[in-house]
Amino acid sequence: MLKTPVFLLITFAILSACGTSPTGRSQFLLMPESQMTQMGLQAFENIKKETPADTGTSRSRYVNCVAQAITREVGGRWEIVVFKDDSANAFALPGRKIGVNSGLLKVAVNQDQLATVIGHEIAHVLAHHSNERVSQQFAVEQGLGLVNALSNPQTGTGRTLMGLLGVGAQYGILMPYSRVQEAEADRVGLQLMARAGFDPAESVKLWRNMSAAGGAQPPEFLSTHPSHSTRISGLTAILPSAQQLQRTAQQQGKRPACKP
Ligand SMILES: [Zn+2]
């Protein structure tokens, strides 16, 4: 039997590990999507065990109204949970899970600002940012072991993985996304919320609220999402095209009216 030359195997491994982000950036993605999904589901279970959910209230109906308008643009069935937690934070996970802390509503004060955060978080998932981060730290053959490690988030590997998935706050591990990933999530997220009919101009106000809420104890969201004035200028630069998307959406009858 002929042996496959090692360099061919390596080339294959590298080629199969490459992906392209929604903005056209080439990415190194080692983990199979199915495994990222499993990890997302496990991480969501961990959070549900720790934090009480807010269900059947006008607040959870409001958050669901905003999130569903956005997920409708993405497709698939997403689970949206409001957590009773005073810290201003939100997240989305592979496996179509969205979590919004009740405390976020003090900073994101209307449906368009909330849509900005949810759109941004979903964009991190659509752009496979946690896969990129896990791929930088772990080898692919550890894949299944990683899912097991996550089922015990108190361990070192479990905590690290919660951090890489962007949900480490509960476990005291905050891992900011890279600037490149943040800029990408801002851009893709803004397009997403605008396509759902929300007002993209509110995104700039949201980031100003976030900065103002800073002070001694900045919102958790800011700790994992470094705030730069470049973010606001980046958003301002793409605002006209996002506003065009919103006009088109509204002409199609997409006029979300979610009441806090
Ligand atoms: Zn982000």
Short mmCIF file of C-alpha atoms and ligand atoms in Angstrom, two decimals:
data_model
loop_
_atom_site.label_atom_id
_atom_site.label_comp_id
_atom_site.label_asym_id
_atom_site.label_seq_id
_atom_site.Cartn_x
_atom_site.Cartn_y
_atom_site.Cartn_z
CA MET A 1 0.00 0.00 0.00
CA LEU A 2 1.28 3.47 -0.82
CA LYS A 3 1.73 5.82 2.04
CA THR A 4 0.39 9.35 1.64
CA PRO A 5 3.32 11.76 1.97
CA VAL A 6 3.20 13.63 5.24
CA PHE A 7 3.35 17.05 3.59
CA LEU A 8 0.17 16.25 1.65
CA LEU A 9 -1.62 15.37 4.87
CA ILE A 10 -0.45 18.60 6.47
CA THR A 11 -1.50 20.63 3.44
CA PHE A 12 -4.91 18.98 3.57
CA ALA A 13 -5.27 19.70 7.27
CA ILE A 14 -4.44 23.38 6.76
CA LEU A 15 -6.71 23.75 3.74
CA SER A 16 -9.63 22.11 5.54
CA ALA A 17 -9.07 24.38 8.53
CA CYS A 18 -9.48 27.58 6.53
CA GLY A 19 -12.68 29.52 6.39
CA THR A 20 -13.91 32.91 5.27
CA SER A 21 -15.69 35.33 7.56
CA PRO A 22 -18.84 37.24 6.50
CA THR A 23 -16.65 40.26 5.70
CA GLY A 24 -14.31 38.20 3.49
CA ARG A 25 -11.46 37.76 5.97
CA SER A 26 -9.75 34.37 5.83
CA GLN A 27 -9.95 32.44 9.08
CA PHE A 28 -8.22 29.52 10.77
CA LEU A 29 -11.05 27.29 11.99
CA LEU A 30 -10.00 23.96 13.41
CA MET A 31 -13.13 22.81 15.22
CA PRO A 32 -15.94 21.14 13.29
CA GLU A 33 -19.15 23.18 13.50
CA SER A 34 -20.95 20.23 15.13
CA GLN A 35 -18.50 20.38 18.01
CA MET A 36 -18.83 24.14 18.41
CA THR A 37 -22.60 23.61 18.54
CA GLN A 38 -22.21 21.02 21.30
CA MET A 39 -19.94 23.37 23.21
CA GLY A 40 -22.42 26.23 22.85
CA LEU A 41 -25.28 24.05 24.11
CA GLN A 42 -23.22 22.88 27.11
CA ALA A 43 -22.15 26.44 27.97
CA PHE A 44 -25.79 27.57 27.82
CA GLU A 45 -26.79 24.75 30.17
CA ASN A 46 -24.06 25.83 32.59
CA ILE A 47 -25.38 29.38 32.65
CA LYS A 48 -28.99 28.25 33.08
CA LYS A 49 -27.95 26.22 36.12
CA GLU A 50 -26.31 29.25 37.74
CA THR A 51 -28.67 32.09 36.90
CA PRO A 52 -32.46 32.27 37.26
CA ALA A 53 -34.36 33.06 34.08
CA ASP A 54 -37.05 35.66 33.68
CA THR A 55 -40.01 34.05 31.93
CA GLY A 56 -43.56 35.07 31.18
CA THR A 57 -42.95 38.71 32.09
CA SER A 58 -43.41 41.80 29.93
CA ARG A 59 -39.63 42.19 30.09
CA SER A 60 -38.98 38.76 28.58
CA ARG A 61 -41.66 39.37 25.94
CA TYR A 62 -39.95 42.62 25.02
CA VAL A 63 -36.50 41.03 24.67
CA ASN A 64 -37.98 38.14 22.67
CA CYS A 65 -39.74 40.60 20.36
CA VAL A 66 -36.44 42.33 19.55
CA ALA A 67 -34.34 39.16 19.29
CA GLN A 68 -36.87 37.31 17.13
CA ALA A 69 -37.05 40.19 14.65
CA ILE A 70 -33.30 39.74 14.17
CA THR A 71 -33.13 35.93 14.17
CA ARG A 72 -35.86 35.95 11.50
CA GLU A 73 -33.22 37.51 9.21
CA VAL A 74 -30.73 34.77 10.08
CA GLY A 75 -33.07 31.78 9.98
CA GLY A 76 -33.31 28.74 12.22
CA ARG A 77 -34.88 28.36 15.64
CA TRP A 78 -33.09 30.34 18.33
CA GLU A 79 -33.65 30.05 22.05
CA ILE A 80 -33.75 33.44 23.76
CA VAL A 81 -33.49 33.67 27.55
CA VAL A 82 -33.57 36.73 29.80
CA PHE A 83 -31.44 36.16 32.90
CA LYS A 84 -32.11 37.90 36.21
CA ASP A 85 -28.69 39.46 36.53
CA ASP A 86 -28.00 43.14 37.22
CA SER A 87 -24.81 43.29 35.16
CA ALA A 88 -25.22 44.86 31.72
CA ASN A 89 -24.39 41.91 29.50
CA ALA A 90 -25.64 39.77 26.65
CA PHE A 91 -24.24 36.91 24.63
CA ALA A 92 -24.98 34.50 21.80
CA LEU A 93 -23.61 30.99 21.47
CA PRO A 94 -23.15 28.44 18.68
CA GLY A 95 -26.19 26.16 18.72
CA ARG A 96 -28.51 29.20 18.34
CA LYS A 97 -28.70 30.37 21.95
CA ILE A 98 -29.09 33.99 23.06
CA GLY A 99 -28.86 35.27 26.62
CA VAL A 100 -29.73 38.81 27.72
CA ASN A 101 -29.17 39.96 31.30
CA SER A 102 -31.95 42.08 32.78
CA GLY A 103 -29.27 44.64 33.72
CA LEU A 104 -28.54 45.35 30.06
CA LEU A 105 -31.91 47.08 29.74
CA LYS A 106 -30.67 49.91 31.95
CA VAL A 107 -28.00 50.73 29.36
CA ALA A 108 -29.74 49.71 26.13
CA VAL A 109 -32.75 51.92 26.71
CA ASN A 110 -34.88 51.29 23.61
CA GLN A 111 -35.57 48.52 21.09
CA ASP A 112 -33.01 49.83 18.58
CA GLN A 113 -30.20 49.92 21.15
CA LEU A 114 -31.09 46.45 22.39
CA ALA A 115 -31.15 45.28 18.76
CA THR A 116 -27.64 46.71 18.36
CA VAL A 117 -26.29 44.52 21.17
CA ILE A 118 -28.19 41.39 20.10
CA GLY A 119 -27.19 41.89 16.45
CA HIS A 120 -23.56 42.30 17.51
CA GLU A 121 -23.63 39.13 19.61
CA ILE A 122 -25.29 37.05 16.88
CA ALA A 123 -22.66 38.39 14.46
CA HIS A 124 -19.90 36.93 16.67
CA VAL A 125 -21.59 33.53 16.21
CA LEU A 126 -22.22 33.89 12.47
CA ALA A 127 -18.58 34.86 11.99
CA HIS A 128 -17.34 31.80 13.96
CA HIS A 129 -15.31 33.96 16.34
CA SER A 130 -15.35 31.44 19.20
CA ASN A 131 -14.18 28.71 16.81
CA GLU A 132 -11.24 30.95 15.88
CA ARG A 133 -10.40 31.49 19.53
CA VAL A 134 -10.71 27.82 20.50
CA SER A 135 -8.64 26.86 17.43
CA GLN A 136 -5.81 29.08 18.62
CA GLN A 137 -5.64 27.32 21.99
CA PHE A 138 -6.59 23.70 21.48
CA ALA A 139 -5.84 20.90 19.02
CA VAL A 140 -8.64 19.41 16.97
CA GLU A 141 -8.20 15.94 18.47
CA GLN A 142 -9.13 17.41 21.85
CA GLY A 143 -12.55 18.27 20.43
CA LEU A 144 -14.73 15.75 22.23
CA GLY A 145 -12.72 16.11 25.41
CA LEU A 146 -13.45 19.85 25.27
CA VAL A 147 -17.18 19.26 25.32
CA ASN A 148 -16.68 17.07 28.40
CA ALA A 149 -14.44 19.66 30.03
CA LEU A 150 -17.16 22.28 29.56
CA SER A 151 -19.62 20.16 31.49
CA ASN A 152 -17.47 21.00 34.51
CA PRO A 153 -16.92 24.75 34.18
CA GLN A 154 -15.18 24.98 37.57
CA THR A 155 -12.07 23.26 36.19
CA GLY A 156 -9.26 25.17 34.50
CA THR A 157 -10.07 23.98 30.98
CA GLY A 158 -13.79 24.40 31.58
CA ARG A 159 -13.34 27.99 32.71
CA THR A 160 -11.02 28.79 29.82
CA LEU A 161 -13.57 27.44 27.35
CA MET A 162 -16.39 29.47 28.90
CA GLY A 163 -14.11 32.49 28.46
CA LEU A 164 -13.32 31.65 24.83
CA LEU A 165 -17.03 31.29 24.13
CA GLY A 166 -17.48 34.80 25.53
CA VAL A 167 -19.46 33.71 28.62
CA GLY A 168 -16.77 33.45 31.29
CA ALA A 169 -17.94 36.35 33.46
CA GLN A 170 -19.73 34.08 35.97
CA TYR A 171 -16.50 32.16 36.39
CA GLY A 172 -14.33 35.23 36.73
CA ILE A 173 -12.71 34.84 33.35
CA LEU A 174 -13.13 37.72 30.92
CA MET A 175 -11.56 37.28 27.52
CA PRO A 176 -12.01 40.27 25.23
CA TYR A 177 -12.44 39.54 21.54
CA SER A 178 -9.75 40.89 19.24
CA ARG A 179 -10.17 44.30 17.63
CA VAL A 180 -10.58 42.64 14.25
CA GLN A 181 -13.38 40.42 15.57
CA GLU A 182 -15.05 43.34 17.32
CA ALA A 183 -15.03 45.50 14.20
CA GLU A 184 -16.43 42.59 12.23
CA ALA A 185 -19.21 41.95 14.78
CA ASP A 186 -20.07 45.67 14.76
CA ARG A 187 -20.36 45.73 10.98
CA VAL A 188 -22.25 42.45 10.52
CA GLY A 189 -24.43 43.14 13.57
CA LEU A 190 -25.41 46.61 12.36
CA GLN A 191 -26.39 45.26 8.93
CA LEU A 192 -28.41 42.54 10.63
CA MET A 193 -30.43 44.83 12.89
CA ALA A 194 -31.01 47.29 10.04
CA ARG A 195 -32.27 44.48 7.78
CA ALA A 196 -34.77 43.68 10.54
CA GLY A 197 -36.00 47.29 10.35
CA PHE A 198 -34.32 48.71 13.47
CA ASP A 199 -32.69 52.16 13.51
CA PRO A 200 -28.90 51.77 13.13
CA ALA A 201 -28.26 55.37 14.24
CA GLU A 202 -29.13 54.26 17.79
CA SER A 203 -25.96 52.13 17.84
CA VAL A 204 -23.80 55.20 18.35
CA LYS A 205 -26.02 56.36 21.24
CA LEU A 206 -25.79 52.89 22.78
CA TRP A 207 -21.99 53.01 22.89
CA ARG A 208 -22.14 56.47 24.41
CA ASN A 209 -24.51 55.10 27.11
CA MET A 210 -22.06 52.27 27.71
CA SER A 211 -19.19 54.68 28.22
CA ALA A 212 -21.30 56.88 30.49
CA ALA A 213 -22.29 53.84 32.57
CA GLY A 214 -18.56 53.12 32.96
CA GLY A 215 -17.18 54.88 35.99
CA ALA A 216 -15.92 52.74 38.85
CA GLN A 217 -17.64 49.58 37.68
CA PRO A 218 -17.96 49.42 33.91
CA PRO A 219 -20.73 47.25 32.43
CA GLU A 220 -19.66 43.65 32.05
CA PHE A 221 -20.27 43.97 28.33
CA LEU A 222 -17.51 46.58 28.15
CA SER A 223 -15.07 44.31 29.98
CA THR A 224 -15.32 41.65 27.29
CA HIS A 225 -15.92 44.15 24.50
CA PRO A 226 -13.22 46.77 24.71
CA SER A 227 -14.60 50.18 23.97
CA HIS A 228 -12.61 52.40 21.68
CA SER A 229 -13.50 55.69 20.17
CA THR A 230 -12.55 53.91 16.94
CA ARG A 231 -15.67 51.78 17.42
CA ILE A 232 -17.93 54.82 17.24
CA SER A 233 -16.13 56.24 14.22
CA GLY A 234 -16.26 52.79 12.60
CA LEU A 235 -20.00 52.61 13.14
CA THR A 236 -20.50 56.16 11.89
CA ALA A 237 -18.66 55.26 8.68
CA ILE A 238 -20.99 52.35 7.88
CA LEU A 239 -24.14 54.11 9.07
CA PRO A 240 -25.33 55.40 5.66
CA SER A 241 -25.30 51.92 4.11
CA ALA A 242 -27.04 50.46 7.16
CA GLN A 243 -29.69 53.20 6.98
CA GLN A 244 -30.29 52.22 3.36
CA LEU A 245 -30.86 48.62 4.53
CA GLN A 246 -33.32 49.88 7.15
CA ARG A 247 -35.28 51.92 4.55
CA THR A 248 -35.55 48.84 2.33
CA ALA A 249 -36.66 46.71 5.27
CA GLN A 250 -39.32 49.22 6.26
CA GLN A 251 -40.59 49.35 2.69
CA GLN A 252 -41.03 45.59 3.00
CA GLY A 253 -43.19 46.17 6.06
CA LYS A 254 -40.54 45.35 8.64
CA ARG A 255 -41.30 47.93 11.32
CA PRO A 256 -40.56 46.39 14.70
CA ALA A 257 -42.55 47.93 17.54
CA CYS A 258 -41.28 46.17 20.66
CA LYS A 259 -42.36 47.93 23.86
CA PRO A 260 -40.18 47.75 26.98
ZN ZN B 1 -18.26 41.80 20.63
#
